[in-house]
PDB file of C-alpha atoms and ligand atoms in Angstrom:
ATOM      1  CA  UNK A   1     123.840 115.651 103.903  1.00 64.00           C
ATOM      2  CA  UNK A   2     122.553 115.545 107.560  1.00 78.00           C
ATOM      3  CA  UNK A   3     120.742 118.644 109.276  1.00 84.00           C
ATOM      4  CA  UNK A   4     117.956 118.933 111.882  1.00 83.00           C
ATOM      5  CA  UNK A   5     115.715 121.576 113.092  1.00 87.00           C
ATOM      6  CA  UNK A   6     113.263 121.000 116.258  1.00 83.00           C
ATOM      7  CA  UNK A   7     110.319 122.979 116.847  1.00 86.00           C
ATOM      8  CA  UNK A   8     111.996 125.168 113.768  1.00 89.00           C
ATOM      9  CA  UNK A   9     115.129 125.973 115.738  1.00 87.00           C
ATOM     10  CA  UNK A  10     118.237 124.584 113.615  1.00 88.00           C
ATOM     11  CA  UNK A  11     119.911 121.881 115.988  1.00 83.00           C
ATOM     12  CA  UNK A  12     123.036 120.086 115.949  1.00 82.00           C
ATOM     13  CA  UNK A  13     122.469 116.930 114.740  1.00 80.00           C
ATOM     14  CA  UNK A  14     124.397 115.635 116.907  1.00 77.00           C
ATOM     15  CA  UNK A  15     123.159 117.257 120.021  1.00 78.00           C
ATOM     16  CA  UNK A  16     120.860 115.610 122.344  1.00 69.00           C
ATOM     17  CA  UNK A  17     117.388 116.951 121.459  1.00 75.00           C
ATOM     18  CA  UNK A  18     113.996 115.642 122.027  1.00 84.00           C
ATOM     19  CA  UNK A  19     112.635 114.976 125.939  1.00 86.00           C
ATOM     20  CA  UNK A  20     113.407 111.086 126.797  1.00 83.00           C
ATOM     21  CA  UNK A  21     109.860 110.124 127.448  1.00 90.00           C
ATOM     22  CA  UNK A  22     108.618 112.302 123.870  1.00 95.00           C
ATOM     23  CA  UNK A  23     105.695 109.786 123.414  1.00 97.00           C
ATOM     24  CA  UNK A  24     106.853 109.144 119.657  1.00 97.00           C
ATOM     25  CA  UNK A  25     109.973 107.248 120.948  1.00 95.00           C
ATOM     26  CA  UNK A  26     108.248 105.998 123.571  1.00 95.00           C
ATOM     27  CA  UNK A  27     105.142 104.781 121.724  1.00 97.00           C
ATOM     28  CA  UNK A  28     105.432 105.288 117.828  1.00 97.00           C
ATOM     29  CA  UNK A  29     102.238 108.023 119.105  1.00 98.00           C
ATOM     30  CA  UNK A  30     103.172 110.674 116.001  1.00 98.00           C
ATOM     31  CA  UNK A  31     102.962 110.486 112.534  1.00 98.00           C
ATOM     32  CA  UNK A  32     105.250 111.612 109.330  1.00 98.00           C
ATOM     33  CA  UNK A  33     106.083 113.126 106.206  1.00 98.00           C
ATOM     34  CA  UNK A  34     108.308 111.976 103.244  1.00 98.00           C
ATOM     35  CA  UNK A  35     108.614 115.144 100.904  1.00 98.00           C
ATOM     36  CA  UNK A  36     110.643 115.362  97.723  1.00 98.00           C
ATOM     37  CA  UNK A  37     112.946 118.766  97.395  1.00 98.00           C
ATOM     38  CA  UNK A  38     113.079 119.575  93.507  1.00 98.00           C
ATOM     39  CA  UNK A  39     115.198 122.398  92.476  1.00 98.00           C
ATOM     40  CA  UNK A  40     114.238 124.291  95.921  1.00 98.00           C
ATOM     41  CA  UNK A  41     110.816 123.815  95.654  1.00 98.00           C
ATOM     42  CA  UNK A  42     109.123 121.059  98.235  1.00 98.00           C
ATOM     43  CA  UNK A  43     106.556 118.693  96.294  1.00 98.00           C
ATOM     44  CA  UNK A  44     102.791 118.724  97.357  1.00 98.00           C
ATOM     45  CA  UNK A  45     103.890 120.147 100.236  1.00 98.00           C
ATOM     46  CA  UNK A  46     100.291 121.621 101.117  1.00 98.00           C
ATOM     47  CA  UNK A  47      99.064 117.482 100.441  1.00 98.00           C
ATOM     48  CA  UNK A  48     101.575 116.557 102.657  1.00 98.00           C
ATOM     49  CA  UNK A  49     100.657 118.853 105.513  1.00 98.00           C
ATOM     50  CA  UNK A  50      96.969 118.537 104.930  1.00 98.00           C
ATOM     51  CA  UNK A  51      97.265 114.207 105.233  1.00 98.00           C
ATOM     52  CA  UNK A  52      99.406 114.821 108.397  1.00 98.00           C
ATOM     53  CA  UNK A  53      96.287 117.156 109.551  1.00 98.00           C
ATOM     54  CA  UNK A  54      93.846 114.694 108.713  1.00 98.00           C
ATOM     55  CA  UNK A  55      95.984 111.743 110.192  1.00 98.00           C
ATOM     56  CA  UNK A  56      96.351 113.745 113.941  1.00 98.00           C
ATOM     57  CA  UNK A  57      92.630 114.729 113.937  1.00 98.00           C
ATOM     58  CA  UNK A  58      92.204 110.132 113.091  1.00 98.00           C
ATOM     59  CA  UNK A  59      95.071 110.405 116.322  1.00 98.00           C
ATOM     60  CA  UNK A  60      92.941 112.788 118.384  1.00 98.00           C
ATOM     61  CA  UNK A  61      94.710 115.689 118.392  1.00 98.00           C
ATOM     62  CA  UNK A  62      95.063 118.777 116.165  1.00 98.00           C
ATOM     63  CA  UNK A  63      97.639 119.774 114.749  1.00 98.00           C
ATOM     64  CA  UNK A  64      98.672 122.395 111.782  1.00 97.00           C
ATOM     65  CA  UNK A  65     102.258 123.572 110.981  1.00 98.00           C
ATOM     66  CA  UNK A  66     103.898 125.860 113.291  1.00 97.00           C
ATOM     67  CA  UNK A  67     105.513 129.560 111.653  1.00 97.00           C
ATOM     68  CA  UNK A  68     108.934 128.231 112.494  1.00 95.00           C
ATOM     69  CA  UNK A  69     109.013 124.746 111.213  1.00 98.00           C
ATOM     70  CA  UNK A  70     107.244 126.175 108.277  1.00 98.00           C
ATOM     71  CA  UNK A  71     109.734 128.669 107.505  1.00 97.00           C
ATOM     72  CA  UNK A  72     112.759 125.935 108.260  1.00 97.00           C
ATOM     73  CA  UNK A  73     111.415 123.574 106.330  1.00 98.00           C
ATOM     74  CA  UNK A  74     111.202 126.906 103.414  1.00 98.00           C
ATOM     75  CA  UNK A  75     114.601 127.377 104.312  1.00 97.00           C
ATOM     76  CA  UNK A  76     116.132 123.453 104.395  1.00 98.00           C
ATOM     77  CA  UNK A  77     114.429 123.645 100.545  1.00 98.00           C
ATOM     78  CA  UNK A  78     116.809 126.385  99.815  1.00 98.00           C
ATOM     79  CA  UNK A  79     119.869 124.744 101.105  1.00 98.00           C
ATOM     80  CA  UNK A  80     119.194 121.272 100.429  1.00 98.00           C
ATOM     81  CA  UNK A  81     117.471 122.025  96.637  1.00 98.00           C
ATOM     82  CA  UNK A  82     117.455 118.380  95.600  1.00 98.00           C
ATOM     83  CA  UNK A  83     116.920 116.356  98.740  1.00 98.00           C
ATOM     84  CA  UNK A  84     114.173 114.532 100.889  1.00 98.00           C
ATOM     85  CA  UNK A  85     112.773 116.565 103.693  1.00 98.00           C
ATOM     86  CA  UNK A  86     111.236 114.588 106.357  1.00 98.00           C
ATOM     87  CA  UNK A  87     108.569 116.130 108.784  1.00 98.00           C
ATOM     88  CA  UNK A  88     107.854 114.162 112.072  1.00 98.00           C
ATOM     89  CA  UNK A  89     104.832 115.221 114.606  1.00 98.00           C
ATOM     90  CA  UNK A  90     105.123 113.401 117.920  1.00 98.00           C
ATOM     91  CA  UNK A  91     102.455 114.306 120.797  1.00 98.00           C
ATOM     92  CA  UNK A  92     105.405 115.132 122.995  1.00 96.00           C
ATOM     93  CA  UNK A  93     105.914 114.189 126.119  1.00 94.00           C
ATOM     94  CA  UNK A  94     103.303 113.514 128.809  1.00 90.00           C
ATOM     95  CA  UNK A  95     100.115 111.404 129.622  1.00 89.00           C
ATOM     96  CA  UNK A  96      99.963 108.899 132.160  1.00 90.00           C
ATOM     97  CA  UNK A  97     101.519 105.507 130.340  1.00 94.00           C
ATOM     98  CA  UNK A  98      99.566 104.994 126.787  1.00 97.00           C
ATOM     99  CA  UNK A  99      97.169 107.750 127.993  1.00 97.00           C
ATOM    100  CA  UNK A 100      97.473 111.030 125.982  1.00 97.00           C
ATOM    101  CA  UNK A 101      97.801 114.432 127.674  1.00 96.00           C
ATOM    102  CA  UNK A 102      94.818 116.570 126.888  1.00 95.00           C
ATOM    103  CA  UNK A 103      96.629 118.967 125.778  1.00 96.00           C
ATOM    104  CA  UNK A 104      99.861 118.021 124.299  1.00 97.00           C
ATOM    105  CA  UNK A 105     102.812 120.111 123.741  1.00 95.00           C
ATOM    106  CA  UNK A 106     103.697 118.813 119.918  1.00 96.00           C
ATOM    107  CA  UNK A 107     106.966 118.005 118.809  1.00 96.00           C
ATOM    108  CA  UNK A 108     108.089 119.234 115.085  1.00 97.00           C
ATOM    109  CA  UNK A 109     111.240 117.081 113.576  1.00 96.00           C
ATOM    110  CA  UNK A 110     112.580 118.416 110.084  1.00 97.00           C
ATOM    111  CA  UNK A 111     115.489 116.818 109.238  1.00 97.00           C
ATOM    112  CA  UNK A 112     117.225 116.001 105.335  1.00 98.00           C
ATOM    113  CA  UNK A 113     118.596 113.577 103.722  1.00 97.00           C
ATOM    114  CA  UNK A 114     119.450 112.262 100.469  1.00 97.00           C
ATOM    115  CA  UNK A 115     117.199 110.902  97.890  1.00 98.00           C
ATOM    116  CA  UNK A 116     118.372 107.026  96.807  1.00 97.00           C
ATOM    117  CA  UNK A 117     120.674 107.911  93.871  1.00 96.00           C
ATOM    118  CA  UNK A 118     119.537 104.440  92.854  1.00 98.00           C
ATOM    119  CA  UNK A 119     115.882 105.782  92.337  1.00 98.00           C
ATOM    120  CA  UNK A 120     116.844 107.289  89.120  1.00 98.00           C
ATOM    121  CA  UNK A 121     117.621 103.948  87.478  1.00 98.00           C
ATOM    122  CA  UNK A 122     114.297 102.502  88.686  1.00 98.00           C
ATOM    123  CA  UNK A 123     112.337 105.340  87.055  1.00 98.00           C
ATOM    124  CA  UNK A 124     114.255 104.065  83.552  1.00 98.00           C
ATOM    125  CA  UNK A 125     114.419 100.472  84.186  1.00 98.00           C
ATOM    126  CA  UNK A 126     111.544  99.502  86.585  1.00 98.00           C
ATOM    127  CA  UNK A 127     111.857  96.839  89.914  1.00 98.00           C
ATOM    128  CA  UNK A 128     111.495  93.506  90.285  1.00 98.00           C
ATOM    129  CA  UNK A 129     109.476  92.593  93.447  1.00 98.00           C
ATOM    130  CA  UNK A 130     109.647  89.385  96.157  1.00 98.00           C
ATOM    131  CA  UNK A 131     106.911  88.535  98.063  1.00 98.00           C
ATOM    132  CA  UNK A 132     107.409  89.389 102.327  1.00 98.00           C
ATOM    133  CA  UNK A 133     106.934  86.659 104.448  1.00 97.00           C
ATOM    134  CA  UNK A 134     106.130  88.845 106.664  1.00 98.00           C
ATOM    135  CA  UNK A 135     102.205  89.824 106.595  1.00 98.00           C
ATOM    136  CA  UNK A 136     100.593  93.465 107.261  1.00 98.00           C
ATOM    137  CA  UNK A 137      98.350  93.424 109.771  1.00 98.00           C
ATOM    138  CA  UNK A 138      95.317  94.574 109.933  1.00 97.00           C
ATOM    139  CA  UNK A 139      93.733  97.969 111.848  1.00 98.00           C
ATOM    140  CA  UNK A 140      91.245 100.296 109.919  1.00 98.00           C
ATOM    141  CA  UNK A 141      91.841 102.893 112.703  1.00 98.00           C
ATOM    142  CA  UNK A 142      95.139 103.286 111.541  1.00 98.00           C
ATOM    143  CA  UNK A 143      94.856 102.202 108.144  1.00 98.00           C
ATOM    144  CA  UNK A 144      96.057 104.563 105.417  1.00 98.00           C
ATOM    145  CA  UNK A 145      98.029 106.720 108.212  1.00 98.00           C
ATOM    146  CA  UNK A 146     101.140 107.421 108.191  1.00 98.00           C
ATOM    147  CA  UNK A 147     102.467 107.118 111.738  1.00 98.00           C
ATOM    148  CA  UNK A 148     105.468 106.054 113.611  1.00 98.00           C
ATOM    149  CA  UNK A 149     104.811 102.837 114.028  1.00 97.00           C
ATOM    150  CA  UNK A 150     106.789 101.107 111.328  1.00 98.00           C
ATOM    151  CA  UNK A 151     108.124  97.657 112.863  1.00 98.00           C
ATOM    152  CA  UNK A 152     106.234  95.843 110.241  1.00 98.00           C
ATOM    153  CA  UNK A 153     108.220  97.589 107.335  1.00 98.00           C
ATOM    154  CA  UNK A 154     111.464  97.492 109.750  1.00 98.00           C
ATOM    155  CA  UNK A 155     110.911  93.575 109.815  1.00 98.00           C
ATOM    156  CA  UNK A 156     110.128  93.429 106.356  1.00 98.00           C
ATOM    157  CA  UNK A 157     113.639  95.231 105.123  1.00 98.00           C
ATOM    158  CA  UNK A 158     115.661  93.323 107.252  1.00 98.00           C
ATOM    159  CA  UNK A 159     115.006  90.103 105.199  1.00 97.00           C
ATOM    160  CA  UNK A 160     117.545  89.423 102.779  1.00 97.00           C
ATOM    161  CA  UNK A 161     115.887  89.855  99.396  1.00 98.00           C
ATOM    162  CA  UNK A 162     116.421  87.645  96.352  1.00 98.00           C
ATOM    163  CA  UNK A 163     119.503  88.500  94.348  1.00 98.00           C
ATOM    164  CA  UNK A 164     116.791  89.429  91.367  1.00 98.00           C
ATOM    165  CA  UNK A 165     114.806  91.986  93.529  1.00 98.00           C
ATOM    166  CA  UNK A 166     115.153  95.333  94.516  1.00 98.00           C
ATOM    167  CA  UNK A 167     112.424  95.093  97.202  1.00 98.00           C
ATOM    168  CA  UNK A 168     109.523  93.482  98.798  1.00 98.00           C
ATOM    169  CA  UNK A 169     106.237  93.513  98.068  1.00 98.00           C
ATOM    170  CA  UNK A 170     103.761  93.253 101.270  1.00 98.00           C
ATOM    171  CA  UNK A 171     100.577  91.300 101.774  1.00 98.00           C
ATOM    172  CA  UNK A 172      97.879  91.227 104.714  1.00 97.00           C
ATOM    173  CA  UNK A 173      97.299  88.295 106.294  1.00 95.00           C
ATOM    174  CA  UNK A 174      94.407  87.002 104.279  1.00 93.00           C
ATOM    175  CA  UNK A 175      97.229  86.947 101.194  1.00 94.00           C
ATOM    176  CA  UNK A 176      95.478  90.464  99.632  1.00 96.00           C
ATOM    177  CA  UNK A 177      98.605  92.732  98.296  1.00 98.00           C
ATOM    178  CA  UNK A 178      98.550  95.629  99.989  1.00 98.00           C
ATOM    179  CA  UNK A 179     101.728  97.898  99.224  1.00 98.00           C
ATOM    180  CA  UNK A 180     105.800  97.253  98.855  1.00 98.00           C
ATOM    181  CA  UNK A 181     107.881  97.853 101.928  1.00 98.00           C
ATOM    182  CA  UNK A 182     107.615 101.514 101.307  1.00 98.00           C
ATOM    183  CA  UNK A 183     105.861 102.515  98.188  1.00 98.00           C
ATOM    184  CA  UNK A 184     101.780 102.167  96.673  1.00 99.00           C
ATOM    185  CA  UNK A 185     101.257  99.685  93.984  1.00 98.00           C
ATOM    186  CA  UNK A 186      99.121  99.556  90.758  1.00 98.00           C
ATOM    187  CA  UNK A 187      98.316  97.422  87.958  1.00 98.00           C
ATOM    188  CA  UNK A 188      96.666  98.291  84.765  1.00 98.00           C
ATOM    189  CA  UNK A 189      94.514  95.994  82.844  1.00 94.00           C
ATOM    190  CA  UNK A 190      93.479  98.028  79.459  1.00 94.00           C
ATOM    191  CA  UNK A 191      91.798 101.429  80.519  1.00 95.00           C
ATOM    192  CA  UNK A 192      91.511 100.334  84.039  1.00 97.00           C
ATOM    193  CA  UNK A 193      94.048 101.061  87.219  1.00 98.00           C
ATOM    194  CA  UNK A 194      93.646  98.834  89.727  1.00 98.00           C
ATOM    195  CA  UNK A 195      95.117  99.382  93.172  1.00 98.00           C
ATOM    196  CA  UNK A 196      94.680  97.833  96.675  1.00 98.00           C
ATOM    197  CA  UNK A 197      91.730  99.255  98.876  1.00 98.00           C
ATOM    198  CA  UNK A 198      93.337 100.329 102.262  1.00 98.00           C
ATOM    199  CA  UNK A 199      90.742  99.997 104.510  1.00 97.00           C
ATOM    200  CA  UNK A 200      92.344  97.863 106.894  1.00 97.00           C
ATOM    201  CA  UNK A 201      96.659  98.180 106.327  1.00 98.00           C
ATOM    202  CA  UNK A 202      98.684 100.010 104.842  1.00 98.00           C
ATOM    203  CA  UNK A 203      99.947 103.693 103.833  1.00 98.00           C
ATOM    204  CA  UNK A 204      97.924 105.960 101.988  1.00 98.00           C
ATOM    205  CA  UNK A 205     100.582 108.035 100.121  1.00 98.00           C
ATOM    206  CA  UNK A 206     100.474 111.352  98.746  1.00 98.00           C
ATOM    207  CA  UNK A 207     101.970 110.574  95.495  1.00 98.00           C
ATOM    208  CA  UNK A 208      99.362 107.777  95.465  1.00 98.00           C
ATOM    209  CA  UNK A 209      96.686 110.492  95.367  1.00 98.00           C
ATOM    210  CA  UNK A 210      98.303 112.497  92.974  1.00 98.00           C
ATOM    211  CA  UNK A 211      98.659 109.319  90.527  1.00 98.00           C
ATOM    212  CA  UNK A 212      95.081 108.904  90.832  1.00 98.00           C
ATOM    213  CA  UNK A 213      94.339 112.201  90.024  1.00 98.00           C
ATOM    214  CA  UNK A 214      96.873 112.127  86.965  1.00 98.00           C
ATOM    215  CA  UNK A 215      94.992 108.795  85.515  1.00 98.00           C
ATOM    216  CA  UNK A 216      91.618 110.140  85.770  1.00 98.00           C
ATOM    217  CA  UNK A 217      92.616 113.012  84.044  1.00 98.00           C
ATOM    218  CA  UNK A 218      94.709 111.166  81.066  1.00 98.00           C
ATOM    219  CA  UNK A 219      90.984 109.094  81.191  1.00 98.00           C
ATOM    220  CA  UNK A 220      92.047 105.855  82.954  1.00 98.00           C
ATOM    221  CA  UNK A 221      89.228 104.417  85.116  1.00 98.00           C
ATOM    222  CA  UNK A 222      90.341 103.951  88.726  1.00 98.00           C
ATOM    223  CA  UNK A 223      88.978 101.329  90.824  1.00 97.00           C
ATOM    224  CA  UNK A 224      90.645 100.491  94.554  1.00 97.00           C
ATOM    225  CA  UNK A 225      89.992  96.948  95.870  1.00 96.00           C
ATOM    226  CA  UNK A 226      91.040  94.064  97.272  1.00 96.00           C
ATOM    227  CA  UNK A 227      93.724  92.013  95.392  1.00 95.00           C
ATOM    228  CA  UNK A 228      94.076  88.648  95.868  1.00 93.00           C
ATOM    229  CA  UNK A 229      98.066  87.473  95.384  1.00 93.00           C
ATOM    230  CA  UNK A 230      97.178  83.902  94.100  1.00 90.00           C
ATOM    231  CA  UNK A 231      94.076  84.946  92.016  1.00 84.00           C
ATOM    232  CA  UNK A 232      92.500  81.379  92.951  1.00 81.00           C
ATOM    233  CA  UNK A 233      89.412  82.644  95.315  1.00 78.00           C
ATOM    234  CA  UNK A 234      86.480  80.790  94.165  1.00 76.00           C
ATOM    235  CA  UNK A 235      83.545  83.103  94.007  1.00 75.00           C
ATOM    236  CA  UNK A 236      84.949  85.653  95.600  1.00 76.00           C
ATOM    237  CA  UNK A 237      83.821  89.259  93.856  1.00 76.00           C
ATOM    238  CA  UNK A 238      84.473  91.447  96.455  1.00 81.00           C
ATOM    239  CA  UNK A 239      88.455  90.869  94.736  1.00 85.00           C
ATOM    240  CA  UNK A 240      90.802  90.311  91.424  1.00 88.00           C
ATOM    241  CA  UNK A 241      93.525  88.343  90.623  1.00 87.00           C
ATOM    242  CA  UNK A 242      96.968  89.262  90.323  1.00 90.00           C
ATOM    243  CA  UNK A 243      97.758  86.472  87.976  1.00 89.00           C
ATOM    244  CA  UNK A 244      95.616  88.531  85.508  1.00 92.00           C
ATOM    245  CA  UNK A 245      97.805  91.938  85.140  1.00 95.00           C
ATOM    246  CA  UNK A 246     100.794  92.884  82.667  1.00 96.00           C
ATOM    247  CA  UNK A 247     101.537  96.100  84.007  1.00 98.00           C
ATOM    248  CA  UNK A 248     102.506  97.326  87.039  1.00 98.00           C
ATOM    249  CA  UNK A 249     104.083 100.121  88.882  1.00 98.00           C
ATOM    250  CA  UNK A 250     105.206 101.645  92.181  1.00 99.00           C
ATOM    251  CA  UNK A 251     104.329 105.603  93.655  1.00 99.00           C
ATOM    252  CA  UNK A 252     105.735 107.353  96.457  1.00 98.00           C
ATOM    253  CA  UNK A 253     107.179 110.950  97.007  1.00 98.00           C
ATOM    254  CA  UNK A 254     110.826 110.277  96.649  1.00 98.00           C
ATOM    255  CA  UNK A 255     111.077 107.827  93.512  1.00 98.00           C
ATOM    256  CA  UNK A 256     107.574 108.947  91.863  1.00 98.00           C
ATOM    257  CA  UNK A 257     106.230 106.523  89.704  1.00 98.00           C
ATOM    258  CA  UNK A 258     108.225 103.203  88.562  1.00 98.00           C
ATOM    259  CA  UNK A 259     107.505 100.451  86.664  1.00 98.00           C
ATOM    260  CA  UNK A 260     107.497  96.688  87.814  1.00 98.00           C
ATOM    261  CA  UNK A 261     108.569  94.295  85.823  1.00 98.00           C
ATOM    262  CA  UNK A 262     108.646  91.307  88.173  1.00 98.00           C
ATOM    263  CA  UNK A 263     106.306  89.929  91.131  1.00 98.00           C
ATOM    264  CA  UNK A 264     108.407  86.535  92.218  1.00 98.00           C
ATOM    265  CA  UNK A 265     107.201  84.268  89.575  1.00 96.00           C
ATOM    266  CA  UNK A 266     105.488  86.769  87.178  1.00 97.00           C
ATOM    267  CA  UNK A 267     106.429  88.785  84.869  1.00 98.00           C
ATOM    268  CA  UNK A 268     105.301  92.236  83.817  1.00 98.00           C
ATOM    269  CA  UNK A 269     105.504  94.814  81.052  1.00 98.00           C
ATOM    270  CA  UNK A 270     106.425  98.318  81.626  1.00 98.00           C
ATOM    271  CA  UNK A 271     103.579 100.611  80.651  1.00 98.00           C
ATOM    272  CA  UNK A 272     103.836 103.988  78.454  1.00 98.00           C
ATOM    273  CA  UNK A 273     101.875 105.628  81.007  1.00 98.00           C
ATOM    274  CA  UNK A 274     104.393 105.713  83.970  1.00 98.00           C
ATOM    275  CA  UNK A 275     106.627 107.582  81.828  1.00 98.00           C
ATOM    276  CA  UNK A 276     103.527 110.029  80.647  1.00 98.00           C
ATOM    277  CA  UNK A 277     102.519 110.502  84.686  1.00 98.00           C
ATOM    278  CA  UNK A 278     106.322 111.228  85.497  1.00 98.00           C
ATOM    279  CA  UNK A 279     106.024 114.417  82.443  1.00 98.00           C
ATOM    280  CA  UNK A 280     102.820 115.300  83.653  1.00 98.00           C
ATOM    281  CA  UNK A 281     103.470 115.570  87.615  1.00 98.00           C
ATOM    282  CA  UNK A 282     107.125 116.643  86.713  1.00 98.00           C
ATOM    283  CA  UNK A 283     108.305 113.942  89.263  1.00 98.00           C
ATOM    284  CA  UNK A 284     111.418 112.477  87.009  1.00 98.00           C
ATOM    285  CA  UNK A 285     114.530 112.385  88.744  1.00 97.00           C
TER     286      UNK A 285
HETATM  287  C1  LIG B   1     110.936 105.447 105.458  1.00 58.28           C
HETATM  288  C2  LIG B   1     110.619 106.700 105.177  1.00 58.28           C
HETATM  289  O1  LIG B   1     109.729 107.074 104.172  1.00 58.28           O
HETATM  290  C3  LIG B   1     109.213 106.072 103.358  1.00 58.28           C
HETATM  291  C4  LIG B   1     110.268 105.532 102.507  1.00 58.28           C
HETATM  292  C5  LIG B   1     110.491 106.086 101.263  1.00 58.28           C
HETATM  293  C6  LIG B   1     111.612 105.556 100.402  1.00 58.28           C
HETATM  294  O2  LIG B   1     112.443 104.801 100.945  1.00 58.28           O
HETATM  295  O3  LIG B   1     111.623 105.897  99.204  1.00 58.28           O
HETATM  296  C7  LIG B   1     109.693 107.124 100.773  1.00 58.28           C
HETATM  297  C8  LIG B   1     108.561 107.516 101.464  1.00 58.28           C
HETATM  298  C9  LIG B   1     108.082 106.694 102.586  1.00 58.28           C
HETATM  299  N1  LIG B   1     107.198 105.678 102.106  1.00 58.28           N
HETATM  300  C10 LIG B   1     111.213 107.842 105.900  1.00 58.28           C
HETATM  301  O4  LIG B   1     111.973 107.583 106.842  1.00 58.28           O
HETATM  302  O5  LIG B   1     110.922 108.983 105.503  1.00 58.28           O
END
């Protein structure tokens, strides 16, 4: 299930497509969207397209959905009813070296694929997480933005995991967690959700946002800070421990909200409310 339209003009997938020096091969200088196709209809799709507008304006450019990609990305829905739909802004080609054009001439990439037939099982019998070795680093321009620069996640996947995990969970380089190789992460400690403040690394997802919006609405306080993977910082209260959680999950827009059940060494419980925010923002698979 491969198809691709550019600039919302259906193209061969196969066919050569997007100028040689487009600055988002050239540079990683455009960001992206991960959307979740359910039954035809695209999920938070005006969330999605309003982050992407906030993340060019962070970029310095503007940017809001052309007619035609809008309409083919209406129209890959229809085809493709259960599917993921990615959206890709680039800045095009031109600029002198690293130095934006004033005016660039966007680029629009919609292309489909599949959504992890796997993902299903980890909604109904949560993931088991291993620590990275390799660390986030650390930009609070960027920070939260989903942009084409993903060489950190591409290192990270191309460790071999543990036989016992599904994925890897991602830390900055002063040990805080910060997010798995390509989902948010939370922990609950009674009526509280904690999850990592990403001021400085990291992705800040739409399903992320809508989970936060779910738990203050099913009356969970939400608190984002800094979480500190051994939990032994002496004096430190600008952060918690993650020795001190039983619950755990994972967000993002293709596999929704999952439970963790294992972090390396500990151990966690799935909670009733990942199943309860999967009803509620009708994200079950
Ligand atoms: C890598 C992409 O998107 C990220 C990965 C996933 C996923 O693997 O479930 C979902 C959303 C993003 N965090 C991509 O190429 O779209």
């Amino acid at each position: 299930m491969d198809a691709l339209w550019i600039n919302g003009i259906a193209t061969d997938i196969g066919a050569p497509c997007i100028q040689a020096n487009d600055r988002g091969l050239s540079y990683g200088d455009g960001l992206f969207a991960t959307m979740r196709v359910s039954y035809g209809k695209i999920l938070f799709l005006g969330s999605h397209l309003s982050r992407l507008q906030q993340s060019a304006h962070r970029l310095g450019f503007g940017w809001q959905i052309s007619q035609q990609s809008q309409s083919a990305m209406l129209e890959a829905a229809q085809q493709y009813p259960n599917s993921c739909l990615k959206l890709m802004v680039s800045r095009g080609a031109g600029g002198r070296g690293y130095t934006p054009p004033e005016q660039p001439d966007l680029n629009e990439i919609i292309s489909v694929q599949s959504i992890p037939t796997h993902y299903r099982n980890w909604q109904r019998s949560g993931i088991a997480l291993a620590t990275s070795s390799i660390q986030l680093g650390q930009q609070p321009r960027l920070a939260g933005i989903k942009h084409l620069n993903r060489l950190e996640q591409v290192l990270i996947k191309r460790r071999p995991l543990p036989q016992w995990a599904d994925d890897s969970l991602a830390l900055d380089a002063k040990g805080d967690v910060i997010e798995t190789s390509m989902a948010n992460i939370f922990f609950i400690d009674g009526q509280s959700v904690i999850t990592p403040v990403l001021s400085h690394s990291g992705v800040s997802g739409v399903m992320r946002q809508q989970i936060i919006e779910a738990l203050i609405e099913l009356g969970f306080d939400i608190k984002m800070t800094r979480i500190d993977y051994l939990g032994d910082r002496e004096n430190d209260t600008e952060s918690v421990g993650l020795p001190q959680f039983q619950h755990a999950f994972i967000t993002n827009s293709l596999l929704g909200c999952v439970d963790v059940t294992r972090i390396d060494a500990q151990y966690f419980q799935a909670h009733p409310v990942t199943e309860i925010l999967r009803r509620k923002l009708n994200i079950q698979l």
